[in-house]
Coordinates of C-alpha atoms in Angstrom, one line a residue:
Chain A
M1 CA 22.9 -44.2 44.5
R2 CA 19.5 -45.3 43.2
L3 CA 18.1 -42.0 44.0
D4 CA 20.9 -40.4 42.1
L5 CA 20.2 -42.5 39.1
R6 CA 16.5 -41.6 39.2
L7 CA 17.4 -38.0 39.6
A8 CA 19.8 -38.3 36.7
S9 CA 17.2 -39.9 34.4
F10 CA 14.6 -37.3 35.5
C11 CA 17.0 -34.5 34.6
A12 CA 17.7 -36.2 31.3
A13 CA 14.0 -36.5 30.6
L14 CA 13.6 -32.8 31.5
L15 CA 16.4 -31.9 29.2
F16 CA 14.9 -33.9 26.4
S17 CA 11.4 -32.6 26.7
H18 CA 12.9 -29.1 26.8
A19 CA 14.8 -29.7 23.6
A20 CA 11.7 -31.1 22.0
L21 CA 9.7 -28.0 23.0
A22 CA 12.3 -25.7 21.6
D23 CA 12.0 -27.4 18.3
E24 CA 9.3 -25.7 16.3
P25 CA 7.4 -27.9 13.9
L26 CA 9.2 -28.1 10.6
P27 CA 7.7 -25.8 7.9
Q28 CA 5.9 -28.0 5.3
R29 CA 4.8 -25.4 2.7
W30 CA 7.7 -23.5 1.3
V31 CA 7.8 -20.6 -1.1
S32 CA 11.3 -19.8 -2.5
A33 CA 12.4 -16.5 -3.9
G34 CA 15.8 -16.9 -5.4
G35 CA 17.1 -19.1 -8.2
S36 CA 20.0 -20.9 -6.6
L37 CA 18.1 -21.3 -3.3
S38 CA 15.3 -23.1 -5.0
E39 CA 17.9 -25.2 -6.8
W40 CA 19.5 -26.1 -3.4
V41 CA 16.1 -27.0 -1.9
V42 CA 15.7 -29.5 -4.7
A43 CA 19.2 -30.8 -4.4
L44 CA 18.7 -31.4 -0.7
G45 CA 15.6 -33.4 -1.4
G46 CA 13.0 -30.8 -0.5
E47 CA 11.3 -30.4 -3.9
D48 CA 8.0 -31.7 -2.5
R49 CA 7.8 -28.9 0.0
L50 CA 8.0 -26.2 -2.6
I51 CA 4.6 -24.7 -3.5
G52 CA 5.7 -21.5 -5.2
V53 CA 8.9 -20.0 -6.7
D54 CA 9.9 -16.6 -8.1
T55 CA 10.8 -15.9 -11.7
T56 CA 14.5 -16.4 -11.2
S57 CA 13.9 -20.1 -10.2
Q58 CA 14.3 -21.7 -13.6
H59 CA 16.3 -24.8 -12.6
P60 CA 15.5 -27.7 -12.5
A61 CA 12.8 -27.3 -15.2
S62 CA 10.2 -29.0 -13.0
L63 CA 10.1 -25.8 -10.9
R64 CA 8.6 -23.8 -13.8
A65 CA 5.3 -25.8 -13.3
L66 CA 4.9 -24.2 -9.8
P67 CA 2.9 -21.0 -9.3
S68 CA 5.1 -18.0 -9.9
I69 CA 5.2 -15.3 -7.2
G70 CA 6.8 -12.8 -9.6
Y71 CA 10.2 -11.1 -9.4
Q72 CA 12.0 -11.5 -6.1
R73 CA 12.3 -7.8 -5.4
Q74 CA 8.7 -7.1 -6.3
L75 CA 6.8 -9.7 -4.2
A76 CA 3.1 -9.2 -3.5
A77 CA 1.9 -10.0 0.0
E78 CA -1.6 -11.2 -0.8
G79 CA -0.5 -13.3 -3.7
I80 CA 2.0 -15.2 -1.5
L81 CA -0.5 -15.5 1.3
S82 CA -3.0 -17.1 -1.2
L83 CA -0.5 -20.1 -1.4
R84 CA -0.8 -20.5 2.4
P85 CA 2.9 -20.9 2.9
D86 CA 4.6 -21.7 6.3
L87 CA 7.9 -20.4 5.1
L88 CA 9.3 -17.8 2.6
L89 CA 12.9 -18.5 1.7
G90 CA 14.9 -15.8 0.0
S91 CA 18.2 -13.9 -0.4
E92 CA 19.0 -10.4 0.8
E93 CA 17.7 -9.1 -2.5
M94 CA 14.1 -10.2 -1.6
G95 CA 11.7 -7.3 -1.2
P96 CA 10.1 -4.8 -1.0
P97 CA 10.5 -4.5 2.8
P98 CA 6.9 -3.4 3.5
V99 CA 5.6 -6.6 1.8
L100 CA 7.9 -8.8 3.9
E101 CA 6.6 -6.9 7.0
Q102 CA 3.0 -7.7 6.0
L103 CA 3.9 -11.4 5.4
R104 CA 5.6 -11.6 8.8
S105 CA 2.6 -10.2 10.6
A106 CA 0.4 -12.7 8.8
G107 CA 2.4 -15.5 10.4
V108 CA 4.7 -16.5 7.5
R109 CA 8.2 -17.4 8.6
I110 CA 10.7 -15.5 6.6
E111 CA 14.2 -16.9 6.2
V112 CA 16.8 -14.5 4.6
L113 CA 19.8 -16.5 3.5
P114 CA 23.1 -15.1 2.3
S115 CA 23.7 -15.3 -1.4
K116 CA 27.3 -14.1 -1.7
P117 CA 29.5 -16.3 -3.8
D118 CA 31.7 -17.6 -1.0
L119 CA 31.8 -20.9 0.8
A120 CA 31.2 -19.5 4.2
S121 CA 27.8 -18.0 3.1
L122 CA 27.0 -21.2 1.3
E123 CA 27.7 -23.3 4.4
R124 CA 25.4 -21.1 6.5
S125 CA 22.6 -21.3 3.9
L126 CA 22.9 -25.0 3.5
R127 CA 23.0 -25.6 7.2
R128 CA 19.9 -23.5 7.7
M129 CA 18.1 -25.3 4.9
G130 CA 19.1 -28.6 6.3
E131 CA 17.6 -27.7 9.7
L132 CA 14.4 -26.5 8.1
L133 CA 14.1 -29.7 6.1
G134 CA 14.9 -31.8 9.1
T135 CA 17.9 -33.3 7.4
P136 CA 20.9 -31.4 8.8
E137 CA 23.3 -34.4 8.3
S138 CA 22.7 -34.8 4.7
A139 CA 23.0 -31.0 4.2
S140 CA 26.4 -30.9 5.8
R141 CA 27.4 -33.9 3.7
V142 CA 26.3 -32.1 0.5
F143 CA 28.3 -29.1 1.6
A144 CA 31.4 -31.1 2.4
D145 CA 31.2 -32.8 -1.0
Y146 CA 30.7 -29.4 -2.7
R147 CA 33.7 -27.9 -1.0
Q148 CA 35.8 -30.9 -1.9
R149 CA 34.9 -30.6 -5.5
L150 CA 35.9 -27.0 -5.6
E151 CA 39.1 -27.8 -3.8
R152 CA 40.0 -30.5 -6.4
Q153 CA 39.2 -28.0 -9.1
R154 CA 41.6 -25.5 -7.6
Q155 CA 44.3 -28.2 -7.4
W156 CA 43.7 -29.2 -10.9
I157 CA 44.1 -25.6 -12.2
A158 CA 47.3 -25.2 -10.2
D159 CA 48.7 -28.3 -11.8
A160 CA 47.5 -27.2 -15.3
Q161 CA 49.0 -23.8 -14.9
R162 CA 52.5 -25.3 -14.5
S163 CA 52.5 -26.2 -18.1
Q164 CA 50.2 -23.5 -19.5
K165 CA 49.7 -19.8 -18.8
A166 CA 46.2 -18.7 -17.7
P167 CA 44.3 -17.7 -20.9
G168 CA 42.7 -14.3 -21.3
V169 CA 38.9 -14.7 -21.4
L170 CA 36.0 -12.6 -22.4
L171 CA 32.4 -13.4 -21.5
M172 CA 29.6 -12.0 -23.6
L173 CA 26.1 -11.9 -22.2
G174 CA 23.0 -11.8 -24.4
H175 CA 21.9 -12.6 -27.8
A176 CA 24.9 -13.4 -30.1
D177 CA 23.1 -11.8 -33.1
S178 CA 22.6 -8.4 -31.5
A179 CA 25.4 -6.6 -29.7
P180 CA 26.1 -8.7 -26.7
L181 CA 27.3 -7.2 -23.4
A182 CA 30.8 -8.0 -22.1
A183 CA 31.1 -9.0 -18.4
G184 CA 33.0 -6.5 -16.3
K185 CA 35.5 -7.0 -13.5
D186 CA 33.0 -7.0 -10.6
T187 CA 30.5 -9.4 -12.1
A188 CA 29.6 -13.0 -11.3
A189 CA 30.9 -13.9 -14.7
A190 CA 34.4 -12.6 -13.8
W191 CA 34.2 -14.6 -10.6
L192 CA 33.3 -17.7 -12.6
I193 CA 36.1 -17.1 -15.1
E194 CA 38.7 -16.7 -12.4
Q195 CA 37.5 -19.7 -10.4
A196 CA 37.9 -21.8 -13.6
G197 CA 41.5 -20.6 -13.9
G198 CA 41.0 -17.9 -16.6
R199 CA 42.0 -14.3 -16.6
N200 CA 39.1 -11.9 -17.1
L201 CA 40.3 -9.2 -19.6
T202 CA 37.8 -6.4 -19.0
D203 CA 38.2 -3.6 -16.5
H204 CA 34.8 -1.9 -16.6
D205 CA 32.0 -2.4 -14.1
G206 CA 28.9 -4.4 -14.8
Y207 CA 27.8 -5.6 -18.2
K208 CA 28.6 -3.1 -21.0
A209 CA 28.5 -3.2 -24.8
L210 CA 32.0 -3.5 -26.3
S211 CA 33.0 -1.8 -29.5
A212 CA 34.5 -3.9 -32.3
E213 CA 37.8 -2.1 -31.8
T214 CA 38.0 -2.8 -28.1
L215 CA 37.3 -6.4 -28.8
M216 CA 40.3 -6.5 -31.2
V217 CA 42.6 -4.7 -28.7
L218 CA 41.6 -7.1 -25.9
D219 CA 42.3 -10.0 -28.2
P220 CA 40.9 -12.8 -26.0
E221 CA 42.2 -16.3 -26.2
V222 CA 38.7 -17.7 -25.2
V223 CA 35.3 -16.1 -25.7
I224 CA 32.3 -17.4 -23.8
Y225 CA 28.8 -16.7 -25.0
A226 CA 26.1 -16.8 -22.3
D227 CA 23.0 -16.6 -24.5
R228 CA 19.6 -17.5 -23.2
T229 CA 18.4 -18.4 -26.7
Q230 CA 21.4 -20.6 -27.5
K231 CA 20.6 -24.3 -27.4
G232 CA 23.6 -26.6 -27.3
A233 CA 26.9 -25.8 -28.9
I234 CA 27.8 -22.6 -30.8
D235 CA 28.0 -22.7 -34.6
P236 CA 31.3 -20.7 -35.1
Q237 CA 30.8 -20.1 -38.8
A238 CA 27.5 -18.4 -38.3
L239 CA 28.8 -16.4 -35.3
L240 CA 31.8 -15.1 -37.1
K241 CA 29.8 -14.1 -40.1
R242 CA 27.6 -11.9 -37.9
N243 CA 30.5 -10.6 -35.8
P244 CA 33.4 -9.8 -38.1
A245 CA 35.4 -8.1 -35.4
L246 CA 35.4 -11.4 -33.5
A247 CA 37.1 -13.2 -36.4
A248 CA 40.3 -11.2 -35.9
T249 CA 40.7 -12.5 -32.3
R250 CA 42.9 -15.4 -31.2
A251 CA 39.8 -17.1 -29.8
A252 CA 38.2 -17.3 -33.2
R253 CA 41.4 -18.3 -35.0
D254 CA 41.9 -21.2 -32.5
G255 CA 38.2 -22.0 -32.5
R256 CA 37.9 -21.4 -28.7
L257 CA 34.3 -20.1 -28.6
L258 CA 32.3 -21.6 -25.8
A259 CA 28.6 -21.6 -24.8
L260 CA 27.6 -21.2 -21.2
D261 CA 24.2 -21.4 -19.5
P262 CA 23.5 -17.8 -18.4
T263 CA 21.5 -19.0 -15.3
L264 CA 24.9 -20.0 -13.8
L265 CA 25.7 -16.3 -13.6
V266 CA 22.9 -15.4 -11.1
G267 CA 22.4 -16.1 -7.5
G268 CA 25.8 -17.1 -6.1
L269 CA 27.0 -20.6 -5.6
G270 CA 24.4 -23.0 -7.0
P271 CA 24.6 -26.8 -7.2
R272 CA 25.5 -26.7 -10.9
V273 CA 28.6 -24.4 -10.4
P274 CA 31.2 -27.2 -10.0
D275 CA 30.1 -28.9 -13.2
G276 CA 30.1 -25.6 -15.0
L277 CA 33.6 -24.7 -13.7
A278 CA 34.9 -28.1 -14.7
V279 CA 33.7 -27.6 -18.3
L280 CA 35.2 -24.1 -18.5
S281 CA 38.6 -25.2 -17.1
A282 CA 38.8 -28.1 -19.5
A283 CA 38.4 -25.6 -22.3
F284 CA 40.8 -23.1 -20.7
Y285 CA 43.5 -25.8 -20.4
P286 CA 43.0 -28.1 -23.4
S287 CA 46.4 -29.9 -22.9
A288 CA 45.7 -31.0 -19.4
Q289 CA 43.7 -34.1 -18.7
A290 CA 40.1 -33.1 -18.2
L291 CA 38.7 -33.3 -14.6
T292 CA 35.4 -35.0 -15.3
A293 CA 32.6 -34.8 -12.9
E294 CA 33.1 -38.5 -11.9
A295 CA 36.9 -38.1 -11.3
A296 CA 36.2 -35.0 -9.1
R297 CA 34.1 -36.9 -6.6
Chain B
M1 CA -21.7 22.6 -26.5
N2 CA -24.4 20.7 -24.8
P3 CA -23.2 18.0 -22.5
A4 CA -24.3 14.5 -23.4
V5 CA -25.1 13.8 -19.7
H6 CA -26.4 16.2 -17.1
A7 CA -24.4 16.9 -14.0
R8 CA -26.7 15.2 -11.4
P9 CA -27.1 11.8 -13.1
L10 CA -23.4 11.8 -14.0
F11 CA -22.4 12.3 -10.3
I12 CA -24.8 9.6 -9.2
A13 CA -23.4 7.2 -11.8
L14 CA -19.8 8.0 -11.0
G15 CA -20.5 7.8 -7.2
L16 CA -22.0 4.4 -7.6
L17 CA -19.1 3.3 -9.8
L18 CA -16.6 4.5 -7.1
L19 CA -18.5 2.6 -4.4
L20 CA -18.5 -0.5 -6.6
A21 CA -14.7 -0.1 -7.2
L22 CA -14.1 0.4 -3.5
W23 CA -16.1 -2.7 -2.6
L24 CA -14.4 -4.9 -5.2
S25 CA -11.0 -3.6 -4.2
L26 CA -11.7 -4.6 -0.6
A27 CA -13.5 -7.8 -1.3
L28 CA -11.4 -9.4 -4.1
G29 CA -7.8 -10.5 -4.1
P30 CA -5.6 -13.5 -4.6
V31 CA -6.7 -14.8 -1.2
S32 CA -10.3 -15.7 -1.7
L33 CA -12.3 -14.6 1.4
P34 CA -15.9 -15.6 1.6
L35 CA -18.3 -12.6 1.6
Q36 CA -19.4 -13.3 5.1
E37 CA -15.8 -13.4 6.4
T38 CA -15.0 -10.1 4.6
L39 CA -18.0 -8.4 6.2
Q40 CA -17.2 -9.8 9.7
A41 CA -13.6 -8.8 9.3
A42 CA -14.7 -5.3 8.3
L43 CA -16.9 -5.0 11.4
R44 CA -14.0 -6.2 13.5
L45 CA -11.8 -3.5 12.0
L46 CA -14.5 -1.0 13.0
G47 CA -14.1 -2.2 16.6
L48 CA -16.9 -4.8 16.9
P49 CA -15.8 -7.7 19.1
L50 CA -16.6 -10.5 16.7
S51 CA -14.7 -13.8 16.8
G52 CA -14.5 -16.8 14.6
A53 CA -12.3 -19.2 12.8
G54 CA -9.9 -17.6 10.4
L55 CA -11.2 -14.1 11.2
E56 CA -7.9 -12.8 12.4
Q57 CA -6.3 -13.7 9.1
A58 CA -9.2 -12.1 7.2
E59 CA -8.9 -9.0 9.4
L60 CA -5.2 -8.8 8.7
I61 CA -5.6 -9.2 4.9
L62 CA -8.4 -6.6 4.9
G63 CA -6.9 -4.1 7.3
Q64 CA -3.2 -4.4 6.6
I65 CA -3.1 -5.3 2.9
R66 CA -6.3 -4.4 1.1
L67 CA -7.5 -1.3 2.9
P68 CA -4.2 0.7 2.7
R69 CA -3.9 -0.4 -0.9
T70 CA -7.4 0.7 -1.7
L71 CA -6.9 4.1 0.0
L72 CA -3.6 4.5 -1.9
G73 CA -5.4 3.7 -5.2
L74 CA -8.2 6.1 -4.4
A75 CA -5.8 9.0 -3.6
V76 CA -3.5 8.4 -6.6
G77 CA -6.3 8.0 -9.1
A78 CA -8.1 11.1 -7.9
V79 CA -5.1 13.4 -7.7
L80 CA -3.8 12.3 -11.1
A81 CA -7.1 13.0 -12.7
L82 CA -7.4 16.4 -11.0
S83 CA -3.9 17.3 -12.1
G84 CA -4.9 16.3 -15.6
V85 CA -7.8 18.7 -15.5
A86 CA -5.7 21.5 -14.1
M87 CA -3.1 21.0 -16.9
Q88 CA -5.7 20.8 -19.7
G89 CA -7.2 23.9 -18.4
L90 CA -3.9 25.8 -18.1
F91 CA -2.7 24.9 -21.5
R92 CA -6.3 25.1 -22.9
N93 CA -5.6 21.9 -24.7
P94 CA -7.4 18.6 -24.1
L95 CA -4.2 16.7 -25.0
A96 CA -2.2 18.2 -22.1
D97 CA -1.1 15.9 -19.4
P98 CA 0.7 16.5 -16.1
G99 CA 4.0 15.3 -17.7
L100 CA 4.1 18.5 -19.8
I101 CA 5.4 20.7 -17.0
G102 CA 8.2 18.3 -16.2
V103 CA 6.8 16.9 -12.9
S104 CA 6.8 13.2 -14.1
S105 CA 10.3 13.3 -15.6
G106 CA 11.6 15.2 -12.6
A107 CA 10.2 12.6 -10.3
A108 CA 11.6 9.8 -12.5
L109 CA 15.0 11.6 -12.3
G110 CA 14.8 11.8 -8.5
A111 CA 13.8 8.2 -8.3
A112 CA 16.6 7.0 -10.6
L113 CA 19.1 9.0 -8.5
A114 CA 17.8 7.3 -5.3
I115 CA 17.7 3.8 -6.8
V116 CA 21.1 3.9 -8.5
F117 CA 23.0 5.9 -5.9
G118 CA 21.0 5.3 -2.7
A119 CA 22.9 2.1 -1.9
R120 CA 26.2 4.0 -2.0
L121 CA 25.1 6.5 0.5
G122 CA 25.0 3.8 3.1
G123 CA 25.1 5.9 6.2
L124 CA 21.5 7.0 6.1
P125 CA 19.6 6.9 9.4
E126 CA 17.5 3.7 9.7
A127 CA 14.2 5.6 9.9
F128 CA 14.8 7.6 6.7
A129 CA 16.2 4.9 4.4
P130 CA 12.8 3.4 3.3
Y131 CA 11.5 6.9 2.4
L132 CA 14.6 7.9 0.4
L133 CA 13.0 6.9 -2.9
S134 CA 9.7 8.7 -2.3
A135 CA 11.4 11.8 -1.0
C136 CA 13.8 12.0 -4.0
A137 CA 10.9 11.4 -6.4
F138 CA 8.8 14.1 -4.8
A139 CA 11.8 16.6 -4.6
G140 CA 12.7 15.8 -8.3
G141 CA 9.2 16.5 -9.5
L142 CA 8.8 19.7 -7.6
G143 CA 12.3 20.9 -8.6
V144 CA 12.0 20.4 -12.3
T145 CA 8.5 21.9 -12.3
T146 CA 9.8 25.0 -10.5
L147 CA 12.5 25.3 -13.2
V148 CA 9.9 25.0 -16.0
Y149 CA 7.8 27.7 -14.3
R150 CA 10.9 29.9 -13.9
F151 CA 11.7 29.6 -17.6
G152 CA 8.1 30.6 -18.4
R153 CA 8.3 33.8 -16.4
R154 CA 9.2 37.0 -18.1
N155 CA 8.4 40.6 -16.9
G156 CA 6.0 39.3 -14.3
Q157 CA 4.1 37.4 -16.9
T158 CA 4.0 33.6 -17.3
S159 CA 4.0 32.5 -20.9
V160 CA 2.2 29.2 -21.2
A161 CA 3.8 28.5 -24.6
T162 CA 7.3 29.0 -23.2
M163 CA 6.5 26.8 -20.3
L164 CA 5.4 24.1 -22.6
L165 CA 8.6 24.3 -24.6
A166 CA 10.8 24.5 -21.5
G167 CA 8.9 21.4 -20.2
I168 CA 9.8 19.5 -23.3
A169 CA 13.4 20.6 -23.1
L170 CA 13.8 19.7 -19.4
T171 CA 12.0 16.4 -20.0
A172 CA 14.6 15.5 -22.7
L173 CA 17.3 16.6 -20.3
S174 CA 16.0 14.4 -17.5
G175 CA 15.7 11.6 -20.0
A176 CA 19.3 11.9 -20.8
A177 CA 20.3 11.9 -17.2
I178 CA 18.1 8.9 -16.5
G179 CA 19.7 7.1 -19.5
L180 CA 23.1 7.8 -18.0
F181 CA 22.1 6.3 -14.7
T182 CA 20.6 3.3 -16.5
Y183 CA 23.9 2.8 -18.1
L184 CA 25.8 3.0 -14.8
A185 CA 23.3 0.8 -13.0
D186 CA 23.9 -2.9 -12.4
D187 CA 21.3 -5.6 -13.3
T188 CA 19.3 -5.6 -10.1
T189 CA 19.1 -1.8 -9.9
L190 CA 18.1 -1.7 -13.5
R191 CA 15.1 -4.0 -12.8
T192 CA 14.1 -1.9 -9.8
L193 CA 14.1 1.1 -12.1
T194 CA 12.1 -0.6 -14.8
F195 CA 9.5 -1.7 -12.3
W196 CA 9.3 1.7 -10.7
N197 CA 8.6 3.3 -14.1
L198 CA 5.6 1.0 -14.5
G199 CA 4.1 1.9 -11.1
S200 CA 2.5 -0.3 -8.5
L201 CA 0.2 0.0 -5.5
N202 CA 2.0 -3.0 -4.0
G203 CA 3.3 -2.8 -0.4
A204 CA 1.0 0.1 0.6
S205 CA 1.2 0.9 4.3
Y206 CA -0.5 3.5 6.4
A207 CA 2.9 5.1 7.2
R208 CA 3.5 5.9 3.5
L209 CA -0.1 6.8 2.9
W210 CA -0.8 9.9 4.9
P211 CA 1.4 12.4 3.1
L212 CA -0.4 11.6 -0.1
L213 CA -3.8 11.6 1.5
I214 CA -3.2 15.1 2.9
V215 CA -2.0 16.4 -0.5
T216 CA -4.9 14.8 -2.3
I217 CA -7.5 16.2 0.1
A218 CA -5.8 19.7 -0.2
V219 CA -5.8 19.6 -4.0
A220 CA -9.3 18.2 -4.2
L221 CA -10.6 21.0 -2.0
W222 CA -8.6 23.8 -3.6
L223 CA -9.0 23.2 -7.4
P224 CA -12.8 23.3 -7.4
R225 CA -12.6 26.7 -5.8
R226 CA -10.9 27.8 -9.0
A227 CA -13.5 26.2 -11.3
K228 CA -15.0 29.5 -12.5
A229 CA -11.6 31.0 -13.1
L230 CA -10.7 27.9 -15.2
N231 CA -13.9 28.3 -17.2
A232 CA -13.0 31.9 -17.9
L233 CA -9.5 30.8 -18.9
L234 CA -11.1 28.7 -21.6
L235 CA -12.0 31.9 -23.4
G236 CA -8.4 33.1 -23.4
E237 CA -6.0 34.7 -21.0
S238 CA -6.8 38.3 -21.7
E239 CA -10.5 37.6 -21.7
A240 CA -10.2 35.9 -18.3
R241 CA -8.3 38.9 -17.1
H242 CA -10.9 41.3 -18.3
L243 CA -13.6 39.2 -16.6
G244 CA -11.8 40.1 -13.4
F245 CA -9.8 36.9 -12.6
A246 CA -6.3 37.0 -11.3
V247 CA -4.8 35.0 -14.2
E248 CA -1.2 35.1 -13.1
R249 CA -2.1 33.8 -9.6
L250 CA -4.3 31.1 -11.2
K251 CA -1.5 29.8 -13.3
R252 CA 0.8 29.7 -10.4
E253 CA -1.8 27.8 -8.3
L254 CA -2.5 25.3 -11.1
V255 CA 1.2 24.6 -11.6
F256 CA 1.8 24.3 -7.9
C257 CA -1.2 22.0 -7.3
T258 CA -0.1 19.7 -10.1
A259 CA 3.5 19.5 -9.0
L260 CA 2.4 18.8 -5.5
G261 CA -0.3 16.2 -6.4
V262 CA 1.5 14.3 -9.2
G263 CA 4.8 14.5 -7.2
A264 CA 3.1 12.9 -4.1
A265 CA 1.3 10.3 -6.2
V266 CA 4.4 9.3 -8.1
A267 CA 6.4 9.2 -4.9
A268 CA 3.9 6.8 -3.4
A269 CA 3.1 4.5 -6.3
G270 CA 5.7 5.1 -9.1
M271 CA 4.8 6.2 -12.6
I272 CA 1.3 5.5 -13.6
G273 CA 0.4 6.8 -17.0
F274 CA -2.8 7.7 -18.9
I275 CA -5.0 8.4 -15.9
G276 CA -4.2 12.1 -16.0
L277 CA -4.7 12.3 -19.8
V278 CA -7.6 10.0 -20.5
V279 CA -9.9 10.6 -17.5
P280 CA -10.4 14.4 -17.9
H281 CA -10.8 13.9 -21.6
L282 CA -13.4 11.2 -21.1
V283 CA -15.4 13.2 -18.6
R284 CA -15.3 16.3 -20.8
L285 CA -16.8 14.2 -23.7
L286 CA -19.6 13.1 -21.4
A287 CA -20.3 16.2 -19.4
G288 CA -19.0 19.1 -21.3
P289 CA -16.2 21.6 -20.5
D290 CA -17.7 23.2 -17.3
H291 CA -15.0 22.9 -14.7
R292 CA -17.5 23.0 -11.9
V293 CA -18.6 19.5 -13.0
L294 CA -15.4 18.4 -14.7
L295 CA -13.2 18.6 -11.6
P296 CA -15.1 16.6 -9.1
A297 CA -16.3 14.1 -11.8
S298 CA -12.8 13.5 -13.0
A299 CA -11.6 12.9 -9.4
L300 CA -14.4 10.3 -9.0
A301 CA -13.7 8.6 -12.3
G302 CA -9.9 8.7 -11.9
A303 CA -10.2 7.0 -8.5
S304 CA -12.6 4.3 -9.8
L305 CA -10.5 3.6 -12.9
L306 CA -7.3 3.2 -11.0
L307 CA -8.9 0.9 -8.4
L308 CA -10.3 -1.3 -11.1
A309 CA -7.0 -1.4 -13.0
D310 CA -5.3 -2.3 -9.7
L311 CA -7.8 -5.1 -9.3
V312 CA -6.8 -6.5 -12.7
A313 CA -3.1 -6.0 -11.8
R314 CA -3.3 -8.2 -8.7
L315 CA -5.7 -10.8 -10.0
V316 CA -4.6 -11.6 -13.5
M317 CA -1.2 -13.1 -12.7
A318 CA -1.8 -14.2 -9.1
P319 CA 0.1 -15.1 -7.0
A320 CA 2.5 -12.7 -8.9
E321 CA 1.5 -9.2 -9.8
L322 CA 1.5 -7.0 -12.9
P323 CA 2.7 -3.4 -12.7
I324 CA -0.4 -1.2 -12.8
G325 CA 1.1 1.1 -15.4
I326 CA 0.8 -1.7 -18.0
I327 CA -2.9 -2.1 -17.2
T328 CA -3.8 1.6 -17.3
A329 CA -2.0 2.0 -20.7
L330 CA -3.6 -1.2 -22.0
I331 CA -7.1 0.0 -21.1
G332 CA -6.5 3.7 -21.6
A333 CA -4.8 3.8 -25.0
P334 CA -7.4 1.8 -27.0
F335 CA -10.2 3.6 -25.2
F336 CA -8.7 6.9 -26.1
L337 CA -8.4 5.8 -29.8
Y338 CA -12.1 4.7 -29.7
L339 CA -13.1 8.1 -28.4
L340 CA -11.1 9.8 -31.2
M341 CA -12.7 7.7 -33.9
R342 CA -16.2 8.2 -32.5
G343 CA -15.7 12.0 -32.2
R344 CA -14.7 12.2 -35.9
S345 CA -17.7 10.3 -37.3

């Protein structure tokens, strides 16, 4: 009996030490190539590990102070090595492949995480980041919270749609003064509009310029401007003066012109997406009681 | 016209400049390696069994990142400059550049095709997929140049003027096709296309290097054999013919060498402007129009200039990198203007 116990504890110790050996030391110096990945690292409490980010990592603003490794698809091996990173984090878009190969042979760990805008990809990414940060529980908590917020959002939209039809929405990308590009049906913008309970009106691919006549034919109920230079709310008077065709649409008549931070449109499901969706849905369904960020939690 | 500089001192100076550029390109980078470590790592690469702290990292940076990149820069710079000389000789115009016979726009067209539609092909064999872009760029350059040459042929004669005009027309046509692809492309492909058009020596590896090295060596050995014929061509086509040179064959060889050289360079490093235009012009100002000097001196100067430009490209924004085409244009264009102004006074 005693022997059995000793044997058992020995086995347990063996098991433990084996598990400890299998655990590599956690990477301490991180380089992140991908806007929403960097954002998630910060959200999971790993900002102090980041020593470099790519040009798409613009949020939170504190990341812009870090050394820039350039565009995520045009990384340079020696530049990244000069930061002495343990880990390079990026999406499938990261490249070019020969540079990743050079980095790998120099001993940099490379983690390619999925960036598709679906919850399964996000869950896998967050779990991996949690493991790498050494805080898997808090990462799974963050994910559960995130999923719950999106679920409430969906519920709220279903409720709101009982009293109001889904509005037709057009999202314009770019400077409102020049000819902005309308988001097509396969874009992240269309995905965002549909998640917020709107109906994307376009049926082209990608982002294309729209003629004034097409704009009048589509006659959107809501127009969203995603303009990098836009700070704060839109001044409808000035906008309509510059875009006369817009004035003939229902959106302009009803004053439903919205501003959206264009960085929400890149890099899949970032931490700011639920808040952005809540704002959009509130504008899509003005008569329903707004689902504030606090109420959603 | 008397050359400002005699051939021998010019070659010595350009040789020293190239050695300096080679050394700087190997010794400097975003990762700062001490001189001693660089030397030791270089010796290790040559097979000496040295060991020391951090030497493996230094050897990797030197052997796998800087050396292939330096060789790529050497080859691209030399072959672009040589092609520039060939074109300026063929068109008997110091403002000619390899783009005139459509090789650059053809390569850009091929690359745009590969970038925009490559992903849709999908079923490519694993081994070929990384080379799709290079292969398409090379094929595009060669294809459009062949067309331009064909348009220039009439009754067994090649009219250089017709070729020039056909080159302009086909460049415009390629531009329209590229514009259409740009319109069809999504955001990420668009950025890839933009970056490709600015050129870069980034991500050089031995596997991608050897086709270009072979082409460069072939062009660098072949063109100087035609130096006398090129000199005779300066007098005019019929004069060269009366002097006993096979002018039609010469034209064919020049076009072929340029298409091959520029095609391979563009396939390996993207579009890099100004080297093919400025370098031969500059060397001609220094050494006169004798192609026996002009050809090798341009190769040396082109390689040095590209290596130095690449050094700027990878250091100035480190740890990020600038596309090298920006640097060559930024240095090349004002320098060219300076030469023009100086020549006038």
